Coordinates of N, CA and C in Angstrom, one line a residue:
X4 N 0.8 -1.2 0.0 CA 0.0 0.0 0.0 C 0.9 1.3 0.0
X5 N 2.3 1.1 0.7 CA 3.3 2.4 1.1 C 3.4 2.5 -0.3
X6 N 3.8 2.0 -1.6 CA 4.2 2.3 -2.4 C 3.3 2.5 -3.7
X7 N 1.8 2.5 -3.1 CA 0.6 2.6 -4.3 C 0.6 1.6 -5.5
X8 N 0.8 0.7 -5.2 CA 0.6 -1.0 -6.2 C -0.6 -1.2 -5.2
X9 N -1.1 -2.7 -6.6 CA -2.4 -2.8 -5.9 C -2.0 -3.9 -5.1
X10 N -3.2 -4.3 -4.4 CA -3.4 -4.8 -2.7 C -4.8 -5.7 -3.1
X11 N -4.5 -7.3 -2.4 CA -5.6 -7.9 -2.1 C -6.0 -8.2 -0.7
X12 N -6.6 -9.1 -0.5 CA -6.8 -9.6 1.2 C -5.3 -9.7 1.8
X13 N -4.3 -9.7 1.1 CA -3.3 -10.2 2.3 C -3.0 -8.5 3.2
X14 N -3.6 -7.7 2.7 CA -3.3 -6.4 3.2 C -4.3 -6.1 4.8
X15 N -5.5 -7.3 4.5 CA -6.1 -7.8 6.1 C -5.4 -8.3 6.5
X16 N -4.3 -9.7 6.2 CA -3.5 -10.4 6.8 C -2.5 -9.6 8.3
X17 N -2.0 -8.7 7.0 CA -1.1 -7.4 7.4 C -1.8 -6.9 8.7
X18 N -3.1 -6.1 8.5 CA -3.4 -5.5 9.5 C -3.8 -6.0 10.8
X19 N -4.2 -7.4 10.4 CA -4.5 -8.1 11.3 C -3.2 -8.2 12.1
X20 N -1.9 -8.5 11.8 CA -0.7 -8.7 12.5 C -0.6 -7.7 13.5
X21 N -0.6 -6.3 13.0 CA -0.5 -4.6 13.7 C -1.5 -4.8 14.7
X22 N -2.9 -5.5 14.3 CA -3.5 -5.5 15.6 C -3.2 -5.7 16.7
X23 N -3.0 -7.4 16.5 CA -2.7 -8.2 17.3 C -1.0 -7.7 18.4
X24 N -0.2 -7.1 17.6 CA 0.4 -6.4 17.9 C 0.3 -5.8 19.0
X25 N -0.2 -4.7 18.9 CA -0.7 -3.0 19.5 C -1.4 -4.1 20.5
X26 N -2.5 -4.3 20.2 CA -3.2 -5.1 21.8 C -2.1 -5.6 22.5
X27 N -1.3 -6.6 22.2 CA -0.5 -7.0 23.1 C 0.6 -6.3 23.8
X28 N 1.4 -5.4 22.6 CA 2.5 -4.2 23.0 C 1.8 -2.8 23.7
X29 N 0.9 -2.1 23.4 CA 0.4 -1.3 23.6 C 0.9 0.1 22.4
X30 N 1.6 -0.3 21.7 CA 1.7 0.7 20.3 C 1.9 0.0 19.6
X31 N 2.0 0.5 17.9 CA 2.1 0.0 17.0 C 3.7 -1.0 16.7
X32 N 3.9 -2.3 15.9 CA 5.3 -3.0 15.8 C 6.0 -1.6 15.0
X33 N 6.0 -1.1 14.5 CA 6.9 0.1 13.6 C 7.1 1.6 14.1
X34 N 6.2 1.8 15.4 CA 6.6 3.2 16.1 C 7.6 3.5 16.0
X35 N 7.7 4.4 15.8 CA 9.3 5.4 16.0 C 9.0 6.3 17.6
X36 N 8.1 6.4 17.9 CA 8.2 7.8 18.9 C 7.8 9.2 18.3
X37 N 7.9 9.1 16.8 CA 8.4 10.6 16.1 C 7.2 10.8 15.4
X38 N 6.6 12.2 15.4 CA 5.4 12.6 15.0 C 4.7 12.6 13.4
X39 N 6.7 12.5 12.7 CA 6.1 12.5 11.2 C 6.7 11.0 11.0
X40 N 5.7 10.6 9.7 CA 5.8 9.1 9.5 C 6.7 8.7 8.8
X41 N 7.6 9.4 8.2 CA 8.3 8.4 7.2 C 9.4 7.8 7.7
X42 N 9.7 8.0 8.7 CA 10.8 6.9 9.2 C 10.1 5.9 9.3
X43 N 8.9 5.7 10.1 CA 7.9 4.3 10.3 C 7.7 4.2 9.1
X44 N 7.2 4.6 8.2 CA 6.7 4.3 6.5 C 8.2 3.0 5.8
X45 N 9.3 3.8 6.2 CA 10.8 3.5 5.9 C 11.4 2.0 7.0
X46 N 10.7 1.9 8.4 CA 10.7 0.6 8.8 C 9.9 -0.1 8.1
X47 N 8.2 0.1 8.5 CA 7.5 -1.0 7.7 C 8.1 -1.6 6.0
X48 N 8.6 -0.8 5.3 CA 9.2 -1.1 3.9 C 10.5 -1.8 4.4
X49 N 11.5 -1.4 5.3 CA 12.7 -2.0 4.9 C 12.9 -3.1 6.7
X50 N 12.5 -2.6 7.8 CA 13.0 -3.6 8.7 C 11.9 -4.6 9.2
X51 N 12.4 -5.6 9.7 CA 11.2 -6.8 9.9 C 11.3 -6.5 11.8
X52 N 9.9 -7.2 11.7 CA 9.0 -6.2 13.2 C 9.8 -6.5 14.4
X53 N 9.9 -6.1 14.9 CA 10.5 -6.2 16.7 C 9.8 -6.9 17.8
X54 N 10.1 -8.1 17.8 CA 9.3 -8.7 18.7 C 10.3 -9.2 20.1
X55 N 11.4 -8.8 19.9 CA 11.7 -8.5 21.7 C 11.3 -7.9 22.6
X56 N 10.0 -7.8 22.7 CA 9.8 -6.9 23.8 C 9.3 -7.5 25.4
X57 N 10.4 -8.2 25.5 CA 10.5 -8.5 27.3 C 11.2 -7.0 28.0
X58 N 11.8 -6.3 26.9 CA 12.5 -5.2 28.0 C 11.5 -4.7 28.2
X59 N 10.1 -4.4 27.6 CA 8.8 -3.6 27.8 C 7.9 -4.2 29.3
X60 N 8.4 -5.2 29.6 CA 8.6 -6.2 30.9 C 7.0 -7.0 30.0
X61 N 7.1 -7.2 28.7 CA 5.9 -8.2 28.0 C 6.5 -9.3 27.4
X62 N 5.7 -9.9 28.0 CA 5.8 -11.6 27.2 C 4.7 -12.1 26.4
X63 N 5.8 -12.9 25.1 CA 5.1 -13.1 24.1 C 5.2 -14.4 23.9
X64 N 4.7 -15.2 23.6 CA 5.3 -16.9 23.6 C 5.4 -16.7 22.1
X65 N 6.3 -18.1 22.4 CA 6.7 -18.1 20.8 C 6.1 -18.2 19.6
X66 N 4.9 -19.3 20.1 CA 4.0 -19.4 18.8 C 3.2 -17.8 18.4
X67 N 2.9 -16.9 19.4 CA 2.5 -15.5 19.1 C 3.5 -14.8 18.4
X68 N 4.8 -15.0 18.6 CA 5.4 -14.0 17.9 C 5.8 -14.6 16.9
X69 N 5.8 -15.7 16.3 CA 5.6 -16.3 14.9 C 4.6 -15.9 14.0
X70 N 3.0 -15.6 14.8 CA 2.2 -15.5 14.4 C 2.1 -14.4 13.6
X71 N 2.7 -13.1 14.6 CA 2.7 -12.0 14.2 C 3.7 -11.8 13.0
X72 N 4.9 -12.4 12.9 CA 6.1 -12.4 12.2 C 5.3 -12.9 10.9
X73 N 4.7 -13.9 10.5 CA 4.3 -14.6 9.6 C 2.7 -13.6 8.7
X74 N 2.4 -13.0 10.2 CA 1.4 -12.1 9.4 C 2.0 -10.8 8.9
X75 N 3.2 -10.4 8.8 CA 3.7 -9.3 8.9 C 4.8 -9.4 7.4
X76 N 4.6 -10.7 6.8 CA 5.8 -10.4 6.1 C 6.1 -9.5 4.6
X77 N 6.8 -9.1 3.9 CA 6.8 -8.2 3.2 C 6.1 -8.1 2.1
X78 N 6.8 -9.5 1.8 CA 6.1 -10.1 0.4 C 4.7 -10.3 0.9
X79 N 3.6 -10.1 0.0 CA 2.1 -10.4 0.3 C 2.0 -12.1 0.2
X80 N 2.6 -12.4 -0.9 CA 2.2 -13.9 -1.5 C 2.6 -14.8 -0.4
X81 N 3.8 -14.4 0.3 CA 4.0 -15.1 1.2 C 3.8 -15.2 2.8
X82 N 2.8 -14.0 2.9 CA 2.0 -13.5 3.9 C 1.0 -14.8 4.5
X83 N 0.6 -15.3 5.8 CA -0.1 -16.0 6.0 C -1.6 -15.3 5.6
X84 N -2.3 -16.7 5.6 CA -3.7 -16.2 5.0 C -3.6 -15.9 3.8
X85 N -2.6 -15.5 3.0 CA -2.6 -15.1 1.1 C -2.6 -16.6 0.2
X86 N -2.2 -17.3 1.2 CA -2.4 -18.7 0.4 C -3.5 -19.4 0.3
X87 N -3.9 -20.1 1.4 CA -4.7 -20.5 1.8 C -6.2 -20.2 2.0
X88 N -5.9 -18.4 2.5 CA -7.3 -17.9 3.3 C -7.4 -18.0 4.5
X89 N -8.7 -18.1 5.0 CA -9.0 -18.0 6.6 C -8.7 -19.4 7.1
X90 N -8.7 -20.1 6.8 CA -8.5 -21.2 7.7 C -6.6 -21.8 7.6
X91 N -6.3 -21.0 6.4 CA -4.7 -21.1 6.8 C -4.7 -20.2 8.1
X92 N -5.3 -19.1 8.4 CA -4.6 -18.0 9.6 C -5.5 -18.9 10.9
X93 N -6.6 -19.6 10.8 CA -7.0 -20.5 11.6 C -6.0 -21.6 12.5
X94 N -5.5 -22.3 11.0 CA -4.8 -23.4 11.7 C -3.4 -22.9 12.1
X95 N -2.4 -21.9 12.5 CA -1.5 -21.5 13.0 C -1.8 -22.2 14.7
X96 N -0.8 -22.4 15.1 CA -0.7 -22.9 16.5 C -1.1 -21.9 17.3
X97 N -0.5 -20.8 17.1 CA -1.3 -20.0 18.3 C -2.6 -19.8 17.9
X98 N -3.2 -20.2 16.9 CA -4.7 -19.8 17.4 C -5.3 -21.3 17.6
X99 N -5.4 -22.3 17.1 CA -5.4 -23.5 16.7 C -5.1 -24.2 18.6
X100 N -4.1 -24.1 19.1 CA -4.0 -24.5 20.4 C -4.8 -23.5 21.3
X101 N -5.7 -22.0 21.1 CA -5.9 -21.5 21.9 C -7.4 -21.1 22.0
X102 N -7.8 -21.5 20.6 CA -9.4 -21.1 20.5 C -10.0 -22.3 19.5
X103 N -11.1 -22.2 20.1 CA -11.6 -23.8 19.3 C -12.8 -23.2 17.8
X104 N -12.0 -23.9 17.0 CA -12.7 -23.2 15.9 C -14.1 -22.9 15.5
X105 N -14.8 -24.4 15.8 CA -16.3 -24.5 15.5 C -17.0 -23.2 16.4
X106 N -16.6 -22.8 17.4 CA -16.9 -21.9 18.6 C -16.5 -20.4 17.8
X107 N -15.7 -20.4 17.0 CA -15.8 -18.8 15.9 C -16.6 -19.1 14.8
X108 N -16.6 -20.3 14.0 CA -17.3 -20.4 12.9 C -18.9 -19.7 12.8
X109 N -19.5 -20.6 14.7 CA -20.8 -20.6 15.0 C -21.2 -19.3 15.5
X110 N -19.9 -18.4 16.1 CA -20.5 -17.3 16.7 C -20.5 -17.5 17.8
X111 N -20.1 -18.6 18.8 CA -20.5 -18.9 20.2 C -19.6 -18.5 21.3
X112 N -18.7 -17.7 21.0 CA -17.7 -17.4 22.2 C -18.3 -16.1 23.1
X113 N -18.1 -16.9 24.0 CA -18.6 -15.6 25.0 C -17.8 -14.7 25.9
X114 N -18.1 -13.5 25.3 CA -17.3 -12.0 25.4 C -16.4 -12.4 27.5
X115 N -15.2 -12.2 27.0 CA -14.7 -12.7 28.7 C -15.4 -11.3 29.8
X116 N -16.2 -10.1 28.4 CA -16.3 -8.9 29.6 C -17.2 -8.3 28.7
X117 N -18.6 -8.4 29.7 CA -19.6 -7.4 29.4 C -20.2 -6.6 29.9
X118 N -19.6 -5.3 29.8 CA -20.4 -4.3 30.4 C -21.5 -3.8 31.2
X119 N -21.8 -3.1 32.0 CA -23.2 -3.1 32.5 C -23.5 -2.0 31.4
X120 N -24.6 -1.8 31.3 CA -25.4 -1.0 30.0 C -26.6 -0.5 31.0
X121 N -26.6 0.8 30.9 CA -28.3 1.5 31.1 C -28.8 1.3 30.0
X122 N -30.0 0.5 29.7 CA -30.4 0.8 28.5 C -32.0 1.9 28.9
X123 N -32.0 2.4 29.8 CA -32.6 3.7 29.8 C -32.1 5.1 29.3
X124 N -31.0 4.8 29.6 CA -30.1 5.8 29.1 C -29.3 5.6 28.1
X125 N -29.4 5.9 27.1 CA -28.7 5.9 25.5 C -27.1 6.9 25.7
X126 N -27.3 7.7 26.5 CA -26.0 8.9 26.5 C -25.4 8.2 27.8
X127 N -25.3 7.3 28.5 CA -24.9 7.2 29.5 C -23.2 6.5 29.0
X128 N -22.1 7.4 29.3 CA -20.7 7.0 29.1 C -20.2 6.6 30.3
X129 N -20.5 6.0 31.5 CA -20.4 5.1 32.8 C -19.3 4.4 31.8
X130 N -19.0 3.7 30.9 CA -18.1 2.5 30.4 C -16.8 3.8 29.7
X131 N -16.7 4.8 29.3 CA -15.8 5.2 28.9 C -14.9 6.0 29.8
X132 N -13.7 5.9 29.6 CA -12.6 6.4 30.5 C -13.3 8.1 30.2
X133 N -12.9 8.9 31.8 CA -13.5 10.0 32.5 C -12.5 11.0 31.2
X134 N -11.5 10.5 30.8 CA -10.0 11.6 30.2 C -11.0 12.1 28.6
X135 N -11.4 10.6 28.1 CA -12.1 11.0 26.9 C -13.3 11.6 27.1
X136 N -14.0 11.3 28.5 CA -16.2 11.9 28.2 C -15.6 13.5 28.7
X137 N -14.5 14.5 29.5 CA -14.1 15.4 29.6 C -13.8 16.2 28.6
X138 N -13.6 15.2 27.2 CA -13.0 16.6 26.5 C -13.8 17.4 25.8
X139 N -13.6 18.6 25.5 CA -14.2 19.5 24.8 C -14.8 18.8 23.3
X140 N -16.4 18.7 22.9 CA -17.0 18.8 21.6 C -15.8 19.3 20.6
X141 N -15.1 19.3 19.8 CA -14.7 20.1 18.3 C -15.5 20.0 17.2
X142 N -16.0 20.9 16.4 CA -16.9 21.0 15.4 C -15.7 20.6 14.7
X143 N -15.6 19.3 13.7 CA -15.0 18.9 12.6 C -15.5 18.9 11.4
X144 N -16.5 19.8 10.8 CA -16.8 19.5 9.9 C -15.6 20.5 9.0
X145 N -15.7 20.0 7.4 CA -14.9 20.5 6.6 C -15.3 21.5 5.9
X146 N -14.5 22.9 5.7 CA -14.7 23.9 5.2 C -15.6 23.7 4.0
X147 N -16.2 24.1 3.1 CA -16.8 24.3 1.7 C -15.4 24.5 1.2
X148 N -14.3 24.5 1.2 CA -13.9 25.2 0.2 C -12.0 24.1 0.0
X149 N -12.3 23.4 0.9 CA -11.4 22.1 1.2 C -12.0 20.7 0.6
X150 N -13.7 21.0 0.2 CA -14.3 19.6 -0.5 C -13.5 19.3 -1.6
X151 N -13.4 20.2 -2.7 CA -12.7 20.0 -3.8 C -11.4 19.1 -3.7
X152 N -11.1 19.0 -2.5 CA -9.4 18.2 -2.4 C -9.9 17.1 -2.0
X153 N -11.0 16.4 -1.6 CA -11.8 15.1 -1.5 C -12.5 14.5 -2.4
X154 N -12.8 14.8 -3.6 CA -13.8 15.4 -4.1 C -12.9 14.1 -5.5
X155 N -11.5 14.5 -5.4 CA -10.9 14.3 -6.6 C -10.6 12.9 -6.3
X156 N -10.6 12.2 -5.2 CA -10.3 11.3 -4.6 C -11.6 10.1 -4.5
X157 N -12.6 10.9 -4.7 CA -13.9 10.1 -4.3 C -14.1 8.6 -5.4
X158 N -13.7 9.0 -6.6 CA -13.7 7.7 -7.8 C -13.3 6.8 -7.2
X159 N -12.3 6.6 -6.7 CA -11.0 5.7 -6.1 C -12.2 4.6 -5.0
X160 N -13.9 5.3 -4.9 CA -14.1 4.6 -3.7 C -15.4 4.1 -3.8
X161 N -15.7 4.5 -4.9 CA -16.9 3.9 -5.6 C -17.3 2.7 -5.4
X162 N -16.8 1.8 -5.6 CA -16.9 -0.1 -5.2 C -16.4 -0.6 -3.7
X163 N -16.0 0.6 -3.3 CA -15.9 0.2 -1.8 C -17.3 0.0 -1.0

């Protein structure tokens, strides 16, 4: 995608890795620290992902950081899941030893954590951290006069 060629499912493969990632690390595998991206743009293209992170005092077992390594790899074709599909990224050991398949197929896993819900109250943010329900509204809408720079982009999204 960094380099504007086209892209099929393995570019889910991909993201799916970043996820799995960031959940476990708490940032992204290619952060720099640094506010503009092309140094990250310049790891994702040229260094393969950093999964030592016990100095982060996190542990990752092996078969997870395979998983992640294998979803992450440069080449798409050789990306897990590009071959196969879903049930190649299925049968990987770390998922395969850790979640029982027919139990995602069917829909039947049950959430390890469910919220209490008012459901009298529709506005009730009781579930969201106090730092985000605090902050100020921002009106984001886009100038009239900035559409035109969206505008030229829109074709591109038509079959999306």
């Amino acid at each position: 995608m960094l380099d504007g060629s086209e892209y099929g499912f393995s570019v889910d493969w991909w993201a799916l890795g970043i996820l799995i990632y960031e959940m476990i690390v708490g940032f992204p595998p290619f952060y720099t620290g640094n506010r503009r991206n092309d140094q990250m743009f310049k790891n994702i293209k040229q260094k393969e992902v950093y999964l030592d992170v016990s100095k982060h005092g996190i542990e990752m077992t092996d078969d997870c950081k395979d998983f992640i390594k294998v979803l992450l790899k440069k080449d798409p074709k050789n990306r897990l899941g590009s071959m196969k599909g879903f049930n190649e990224v299925l049968d990987h050991r770390w998922i395969s030893d850790n979640i029982d398949h027919d139990k995602v197929k069917n829909k039947r896993i049950e959430a390890p954590y469910l919220p209490d819900l008012d459901e009298t109250d529709i506005l009730n943010t009781d579930n969201f951290d106090s730092a985000l329900t605090a902050e100020e509204v921002a009106n984001t809408l886009m100038p009239v006069a900035d559409k035109s720079k969206v505008n030229k982009f829109s074709s591109a999204f038509k079959t999306f």
